[in-house]
Short mmCIF file of C-alpha atoms (C1' of nucleotides) in Angstrom, two decimals:
data_model
loop_
_atom_site.label_atom_id
_atom_site.label_comp_id
_atom_site.label_asym_id
_atom_site.label_seq_id
_atom_site.Cartn_x
_atom_site.Cartn_y
_atom_site.Cartn_z
CA MET A 1 13.22 -2.03 9.39
CA PRO A 2 11.85 -5.37 9.89
CA GLU A 3 12.29 -8.32 7.22
CA ASP A 4 8.92 -9.33 7.44
CA HIS A 5 5.46 -8.84 9.05
CA SER A 6 6.03 -11.33 11.85
CA GLU A 7 7.30 -9.14 14.75
CA ILE A 8 4.76 -6.62 13.96
CA GLY A 9 1.36 -6.32 16.53
CA ALA A 10 -2.30 -6.32 15.32
CA ALA A 11 -2.63 -3.00 15.97
CA PHE A 12 0.04 -1.46 13.54
CA LEU A 13 -0.91 -3.96 11.02
CA LEU A 14 -4.58 -2.46 11.29
CA THR A 15 -3.41 1.07 10.82
CA GLN A 16 -1.37 -0.14 7.87
CA LEU A 17 -4.07 -2.11 6.20
CA GLY A 18 -6.93 0.30 7.12
CA THR A 19 -5.18 2.75 5.49
CA HIS A 20 -4.58 0.43 2.35
CA ALA A 21 -8.21 -0.47 2.58
CA ALA A 22 -9.15 2.96 2.45
CA THR A 23 -6.76 3.87 -0.47
CA ARG A 24 -8.40 1.20 -2.61
CA PHE A 25 -11.90 1.78 -1.82
CA ALA A 26 -11.27 5.53 -2.86
CA GLU A 27 -10.10 4.21 -6.08
CA ARG A 28 -13.13 2.36 -6.72
CA VAL A 29 -15.66 4.90 -5.75
CA SER A 30 -13.74 7.49 -7.86
CA ALA A 31 -15.21 5.51 -10.66
CA LEU A 32 -18.64 7.03 -9.91
CA GLY A 33 -17.03 10.24 -9.49
CA LEU A 34 -17.31 10.42 -5.69
CA THR A 35 -14.78 10.71 -2.97
CA PRO A 36 -15.02 8.29 0.27
CA PRO A 37 -16.44 11.08 2.35
CA GLN A 38 -19.27 11.94 -0.17
CA THR A 39 -19.74 8.10 -0.16
CA GLY A 40 -20.23 8.07 3.45
CA MET A 41 -22.58 11.18 3.53
CA LEU A 42 -25.11 9.19 0.77
CA ARG A 43 -25.09 6.11 2.96
CA MET A 44 -25.90 8.33 6.03
CA ILE A 45 -28.61 9.98 4.25
CA GLY A 46 -29.85 6.80 2.83
CA GLY A 47 -29.93 5.44 6.12
CA THR A 48 -31.89 7.98 8.19
CA PRO A 49 -33.88 10.01 5.54
CA GLY A 50 -35.01 13.47 6.66
CA LEU A 51 -31.97 14.34 8.63
CA SER A 52 -30.69 17.80 9.33
CA GLN A 53 -27.27 18.89 8.01
CA GLN A 54 -26.75 19.68 11.94
CA ALA A 55 -27.23 15.91 12.48
CA LEU A 56 -24.92 14.78 9.36
CA ALA A 57 -22.15 16.90 10.54
CA GLN A 58 -22.40 15.55 14.22
CA ALA A 59 -22.63 11.84 13.08
CA LEU A 60 -19.56 12.67 10.85
CA GLY A 61 -17.71 14.62 12.80
CA MET A 62 -17.51 17.64 10.42
CA ALA A 63 -17.71 21.07 11.00
CA PRO A 64 -21.38 22.22 9.72
CA SER A 65 -20.19 24.90 7.65
CA LYS A 66 -18.07 22.04 5.68
CA ILE A 67 -21.16 20.22 5.09
CA VAL A 68 -22.80 23.17 3.21
CA ALA A 69 -20.16 22.58 0.43
CA PHE A 70 -20.60 18.99 0.19
CA VAL A 71 -24.40 19.06 0.33
CA ASP A 72 -23.98 21.82 -2.42
CA GLU A 73 -22.10 19.34 -4.65
CA LEU A 74 -24.49 16.42 -4.43
CA GLU A 75 -27.58 18.35 -4.64
CA ALA A 76 -26.53 20.00 -7.91
CA ARG A 77 -25.46 16.38 -9.18
CA GLY A 78 -28.97 15.52 -8.48
CA LEU A 79 -28.46 12.71 -5.87
CA VAL A 80 -29.70 14.51 -2.69
CA ARG A 81 -32.61 17.07 -2.27
CA ARG A 82 -32.82 19.73 0.46
CA SER A 83 -36.46 20.54 1.84
CA ARG A 84 -37.47 22.69 4.68
CA SER A 85 -38.69 20.95 7.59
CA VAL A 86 -42.41 21.92 8.07
CA ARG A 87 -41.93 21.52 12.07
CA ASP A 88 -38.67 23.80 12.02
CA ARG A 89 -38.50 26.01 9.21
CA ARG A 90 -34.45 26.49 9.95
CA VAL A 91 -33.64 22.92 9.17
CA HIS A 92 -33.13 21.11 5.83
CA GLU A 93 -34.23 17.59 5.58
CA LEU A 94 -32.09 15.68 3.53
CA THR A 95 -33.13 12.63 1.44
CA LEU A 96 -31.70 10.78 -1.50
CA THR A 97 -33.23 11.26 -4.83
CA ASP A 98 -34.36 8.53 -7.02
CA GLN A 99 -30.66 8.65 -8.73
CA GLY A 100 -28.98 9.15 -5.55
CA GLN A 101 -30.69 5.76 -4.76
CA GLU A 102 -29.89 4.08 -7.68
CA LEU A 103 -26.28 5.14 -7.11
CA MET A 104 -26.44 4.12 -3.66
CA GLY A 105 -26.97 0.55 -5.01
CA ARG A 106 -23.81 0.73 -7.12
CA ILE A 107 -21.72 1.88 -4.14
CA ARG A 108 -22.92 -1.25 -2.33
CA GLU A 109 -21.86 -3.37 -5.41
CA LEU A 110 -18.40 -1.78 -5.29
CA ALA A 111 -18.19 -2.22 -1.75
CA ALA A 112 -18.92 -5.96 -2.14
CA GLU A 113 -16.36 -6.50 -4.84
CA HIS A 114 -13.95 -4.38 -2.72
CA GLU A 115 -14.76 -6.88 0.38
CA ALA A 116 -13.96 -9.75 -1.60
CA ASP A 117 -10.96 -8.67 -3.09
CA PHE A 118 -9.45 -7.49 -0.17
CA CYS A 119 -9.99 -10.45 1.70
CA GLN A 120 -9.16 -12.74 -1.05
CA PRO A 121 -6.34 -14.50 0.50
CA LEU A 122 -8.58 -15.95 3.27
CA ASP A 123 -11.51 -18.38 2.91
CA ALA A 124 -14.79 -18.10 3.92
CA ASP A 125 -14.22 -19.41 7.64
CA GLU A 126 -11.50 -17.21 8.09
CA ARG A 127 -13.29 -14.31 7.02
CA GLU A 128 -15.86 -14.70 9.48
CA GLN A 129 -12.90 -15.38 12.04
CA LEU A 130 -11.43 -12.15 11.17
CA ALA A 131 -14.74 -9.81 11.05
CA GLY A 132 -15.82 -11.61 14.29
CA LEU A 133 -12.37 -10.42 15.94
CA LEU A 134 -12.84 -7.09 14.37
CA ARG A 135 -16.25 -6.49 15.65
CA ARG A 136 -15.04 -7.15 19.31
CA ILE A 137 -12.82 -4.49 19.23
CA ALA A 138 -14.84 -2.26 17.42
CA GLU A 139 -17.56 -2.82 19.96
CA HIS A 140 -15.20 -2.64 22.81
CA HIS A 141 -13.70 0.83 21.73
CA GLY A 142 -17.35 2.35 21.14
CA LEU A 143 -17.21 2.61 17.60
CA ALA A 144 -20.70 3.46 15.51
CA PRO A 145 -21.47 0.81 13.51
CA GLY A 146 -21.17 1.96 9.66
CA VAL A 147 -19.46 4.97 10.36
CA HIS A 148 -15.87 5.62 10.16
CA PRO A 149 -13.91 8.37 12.26
CA GLY A 150 -11.80 9.49 9.37
CA TYR A 151 -13.65 12.45 8.07
CA ARG A 152 -12.42 14.87 10.76
CA SER A 153 -8.77 16.26 10.98
CA LEU A 154 -6.18 13.74 11.18
CA ARG A 155 -2.72 14.30 10.80
CA MET B 1 -27.67 2.78 9.27
CA PRO B 2 -26.94 -0.69 10.84
CA GLU B 3 -27.96 -1.38 14.28
CA ASP B 4 -24.80 -3.25 15.23
CA HIS B 5 -21.75 -4.37 13.35
CA SER B 6 -22.90 -7.87 12.33
CA GLU B 7 -23.60 -7.13 8.80
CA ILE B 8 -20.52 -4.97 8.05
CA GLY B 9 -17.58 -6.89 6.30
CA ALA B 10 -14.01 -7.06 7.39
CA ALA B 11 -12.65 -4.60 4.76
CA PHE B 12 -14.86 -1.71 6.12
CA LEU B 13 -14.15 -2.64 9.79
CA LEU B 14 -10.35 -2.91 9.00
CA THR B 15 -10.86 0.72 7.73
CA GLN B 16 -12.69 2.18 10.74
CA LEU B 17 -10.62 0.53 13.21
CA GLY B 18 -7.42 1.17 11.30
CA THR B 19 -8.31 4.97 11.49
CA HIS B 20 -9.17 4.73 15.30
CA ALA B 21 -5.92 3.10 16.08
CA ALA B 22 -4.17 5.57 14.03
CA THR B 23 -5.91 8.53 16.18
CA ARG B 24 -5.18 6.77 19.34
CA PHE B 25 -1.46 6.22 18.39
CA ALA B 26 -1.53 10.07 17.29
CA GLU B 27 -2.72 10.79 20.69
CA ARG B 28 -0.12 8.88 22.79
CA VAL B 29 3.00 10.14 20.81
CA SER B 30 1.60 13.70 20.76
CA ALA B 31 2.63 13.18 24.61
CA LEU B 32 6.21 13.37 23.25
CA GLY B 33 5.69 16.11 21.05
CA LEU B 34 5.56 13.92 18.02
CA THR B 35 3.01 13.45 14.80
CA PRO B 36 2.85 9.96 13.32
CA PRO B 37 5.10 10.89 10.20
CA GLN B 38 7.68 12.10 12.60
CA THR B 39 7.57 8.64 14.36
CA GLY B 40 7.82 6.99 10.89
CA MET B 41 10.66 9.04 10.10
CA LEU B 42 12.51 8.40 13.33
CA ARG B 43 11.57 4.39 13.03
CA MET B 44 13.01 4.70 9.50
CA ILE B 45 16.08 6.46 10.20
CA GLY B 46 16.72 4.37 13.02
CA GLY B 47 16.33 1.39 11.20
CA THR B 48 18.43 2.27 8.18
CA PRO B 49 21.21 4.77 9.72
CA GLY B 50 22.93 6.63 6.92
CA LEU B 51 20.03 6.69 4.48
CA SER B 52 19.52 9.69 2.43
CA GLN B 53 16.60 11.90 1.94
CA GLN B 54 16.00 10.92 -1.20
CA ALA B 55 15.68 7.40 -0.09
CA LEU B 56 13.64 8.40 2.89
CA ALA B 57 11.02 9.96 0.56
CA GLN B 58 10.74 7.32 -1.63
CA ALA B 59 10.22 4.59 1.51
CA LEU B 60 7.80 7.07 3.08
CA GLY B 61 5.86 8.07 -0.54
CA MET B 62 6.61 11.72 0.47
CA ALA B 63 7.84 14.55 -1.96
CA PRO B 64 11.51 15.09 -1.31
CA SER B 65 11.07 18.90 -0.78
CA LYS B 66 8.62 17.91 2.14
CA ILE B 67 11.29 15.72 3.81
CA VAL B 68 13.38 18.93 4.21
CA ALA B 69 11.21 20.67 6.61
CA PHE B 70 10.51 17.53 8.79
CA VAL B 71 14.55 16.69 9.12
CA ASP B 72 15.06 20.33 9.75
CA GLU B 73 12.46 19.88 12.91
CA LEU B 74 13.99 16.86 13.91
CA GLU B 75 17.45 18.04 13.73
CA ALA B 76 16.77 21.29 15.56
CA ARG B 77 15.66 19.05 18.22
CA GLY B 78 18.53 17.13 18.27
CA LEU B 79 16.81 14.04 17.45
CA VAL B 80 18.52 13.53 14.01
CA ARG B 81 21.76 14.34 12.43
CA ARG B 82 22.64 15.29 8.81
CA SER B 83 26.23 14.58 7.62
CA ARG B 84 27.52 14.88 4.05
CA SER B 85 28.43 11.81 2.54
CA VAL B 86 32.25 11.28 1.65
CA ARG B 87 31.40 9.15 -1.24
CA ASP B 88 28.97 11.92 -2.82
CA ARG B 89 29.09 14.93 -1.10
CA ARG B 90 25.52 15.80 -2.53
CA VAL B 91 23.79 13.46 -0.06
CA HIS B 92 22.77 14.08 3.50
CA GLU B 93 23.26 10.81 5.46
CA LEU B 94 20.73 10.73 8.18
CA THR B 95 21.29 9.11 11.70
CA LEU B 96 19.88 9.29 14.80
CA THR B 97 21.42 11.13 17.82
CA ASP B 98 21.83 9.30 21.27
CA GLN B 99 18.90 11.45 22.03
CA GLY B 100 17.09 10.20 19.21
CA GLN B 101 17.59 6.76 20.17
CA GLU B 102 16.41 7.39 23.38
CA LEU B 103 13.40 8.72 22.36
CA MET B 104 13.06 5.72 19.96
CA GLY B 105 13.00 3.45 23.01
CA ARG B 106 10.20 5.51 24.54
CA ILE B 107 8.34 5.35 21.39
CA ARG B 108 8.61 1.60 21.36
CA GLU B 109 7.38 1.62 25.05
CA LEU B 110 4.13 3.63 23.97
CA ALA B 111 3.61 1.48 20.91
CA ALA B 112 3.59 -1.64 23.07
CA GLU B 113 1.08 0.14 25.37
CA HIS B 114 -0.79 0.91 22.22
CA GLU B 115 -0.90 -2.80 20.92
CA ALA B 116 -2.09 -3.93 24.31
CA ASP B 117 -4.60 -1.34 25.18
CA PHE B 118 -6.03 -1.67 21.36
CA CYS B 119 -6.32 -5.40 21.81
CA GLN B 120 -7.70 -5.62 25.09
CA PRO B 121 -10.68 -7.61 24.62
CA LEU B 122 -8.84 -10.32 22.92
CA ASP B 123 -6.73 -12.86 24.94
CA ALA B 124 -3.18 -13.89 23.89
CA ASP B 125 -4.59 -16.82 21.01
CA GLU B 126 -6.91 -14.45 19.64
CA ARG B 127 -4.55 -11.81 19.06
CA GLU B 128 -1.93 -13.90 17.60
CA GLN B 129 -4.91 -15.40 15.49
CA LEU B 130 -5.72 -11.66 14.45
CA ALA B 131 -2.38 -10.87 13.40
CA GLY B 132 -2.03 -13.83 11.60
CA LEU B 133 -4.58 -13.16 9.34
CA LEU B 134 -3.83 -9.37 9.07
CA ARG B 135 -0.25 -10.71 7.99
CA ARG B 136 -1.25 -13.17 5.47
CA ILE B 137 -3.66 -10.11 3.66
CA ALA B 138 -0.64 -7.67 4.28
CA GLU B 139 1.78 -9.76 2.22
CA HIS B 140 -0.74 -10.72 -0.35
CA HIS B 141 -1.28 -7.30 -1.05
CA GLY B 142 2.37 -6.25 -1.09
CA LEU B 143 2.40 -4.08 1.63
CA ALA B 144 6.21 -3.33 3.24
CA PRO B 145 6.70 -4.49 6.55
CA GLY B 146 6.68 -1.70 9.13
CA VAL B 147 5.62 1.41 6.85
CA HIS B 148 2.29 2.35 6.05
CA PRO B 149 1.11 3.98 3.00
CA GLY B 150 -0.63 6.93 5.18
CA TYR B 151 1.86 9.48 4.64
CA ARG B 152 0.99 10.41 1.07
CA SER B 153 -1.97 12.47 0.17
CA LEU B 154 -5.24 10.56 1.10
CA ARG B 155 -8.77 11.99 0.64
"C1'" DT C 1 -31.27 34.47 23.47
"C1'" DA C 2 -30.41 30.26 20.96
"C1'" DT C 3 -30.12 27.59 16.81
"C1'" DT C 4 -30.01 26.36 11.37
"C1'" DG C 5 -27.45 26.86 7.95
"C1'" DT C 6 -24.70 30.00 4.93
"C1'" DT C 7 -21.21 33.05 3.79
"C1'" DA C 8 -16.39 35.31 4.30
"C1'" DT C 9 -12.00 35.45 5.96
"C1'" DA C 10 -7.68 34.23 7.56
"C1'" DC C 11 -4.70 30.36 8.05
"C1'" DT C 12 -2.33 26.17 6.94
"C1'" DC C 13 -1.01 22.80 3.98
"C1'" DT C 14 0.40 20.77 -0.21
"C1'" DA C 15 2.30 20.30 -4.44
"C1'" DT C 16 5.30 22.48 -8.21
"C1'" DA C 17 8.85 24.25 -9.84
"C1'" DA C 18 12.90 27.03 -10.09
"C1'" DC C 19 17.66 27.21 -7.85
"C1'" DT C 20 22.88 25.53 -6.08
"C1'" DA C 21 25.99 22.51 -5.45
"C1'" DT C 22 27.83 18.55 -6.49
"C1'" DA C 23 28.47 14.36 -9.82
"C1'" DT D 1 23.68 16.47 -18.36
"C1'" DA D 2 21.80 14.45 -14.15
"C1'" DT D 3 20.72 14.27 -9.40
"C1'" DA D 4 20.38 15.64 -3.98
"C1'" DG D 5 18.87 18.78 -1.49
"C1'" DT D 6 16.97 23.29 -0.68
"C1'" DT D 7 13.96 27.43 -1.50
"C1'" DA D 8 9.89 30.16 -3.20
"C1'" DT D 9 5.22 30.32 -4.56
"C1'" DA D 10 1.10 29.62 -6.17
"C1'" DG D 11 -3.41 26.95 -5.38
"C1'" DA D 12 -6.06 24.24 -2.49
"C1'" DG D 13 -7.88 22.99 1.66
"C1'" DT D 14 -9.52 24.10 6.48
"C1'" DA D 15 -11.02 26.25 10.48
"C1'" DT D 16 -13.26 30.22 12.57
"C1'" DA D 17 -16.11 33.25 13.28
"C1'" DA D 18 -19.58 36.44 11.74
"C1'" DC D 19 -24.30 36.65 9.62
"C1'" DA D 20 -29.42 36.06 8.15
"C1'" DA D 21 -33.54 33.58 9.19
"C1'" DT D 22 -36.08 31.22 12.46
"C1'" DA D 23 -37.17 29.68 17.03
#
DNA sequence: TATTGTTATACTCTATAACTATA
DNA sequence: TATAGTTATAGAGTATAACAATA
């Protein structure tokens, strides 16, 4: 095993740090009684009000049948509302309730704290430098802004 | 949803890219019939020959009972050898077979390709810059070099 | 006939704890 | 009595496909 990180490449460090960042974020949102997928779902619905469960499934890479249970839960907690579309009565349009919007605000606060804590060893310039490099890689690989691919199956 | 990546912080980008990098790496090693945890296990055993299953479990954050099945598989494929310690006949000392070492070499090749592909949009200077920033964050958070925390449970 | 959301089911995965052999 | 490895098992989680309503 390597004695320090100096011989380890950027891609491996990224996997390692990415997992770590995800775990820390999960800890934070668990204080709100949420899991990261639920958080992502709320963010997605907040950003695209009225989207269907199919569209949500597509966007998050989850099976539609799995969406059902998630939305059930969020609806039961008064965070999300299902309403039948008037155009196509098969689809359920999803929106955040007022309570859901409010919670979304708190999630944003947590995310900012998370961001600050995680990048603590870097100064402002360096953070922007890092974010810039990462953005270029993300765009190069065609990753959708704001959605990460971790909600599907991954071994 | 954000239109581009410009308003997204480094920590989120890191989670997103880390997951993506992990998925791509998983695709690569699957060509060798391996999963990423198996790869990590081979690397760990190769780096610390003679370590016990307990030590391996500790290092990877896996339950000892889980290690058994993994080692069974790797042993059946002739990649890893269990030998009873002469000092303490309870422990199984793990080592790579010649075949395991050879496979480890191919894994290293794949890792290098993965690294190159993943960082493709960056030039050599920028890669070193990126790796340097990531290393500082990794050290600040006390991550063990070369081991990533993704083998335990994570939702 | 195709699609949306839902439910049911079979399958896999995981965690836990019991068990053995050594110490 | 305690520890290394193993096995068994119950519970959770997942994927798949069947289903009802609507198009």
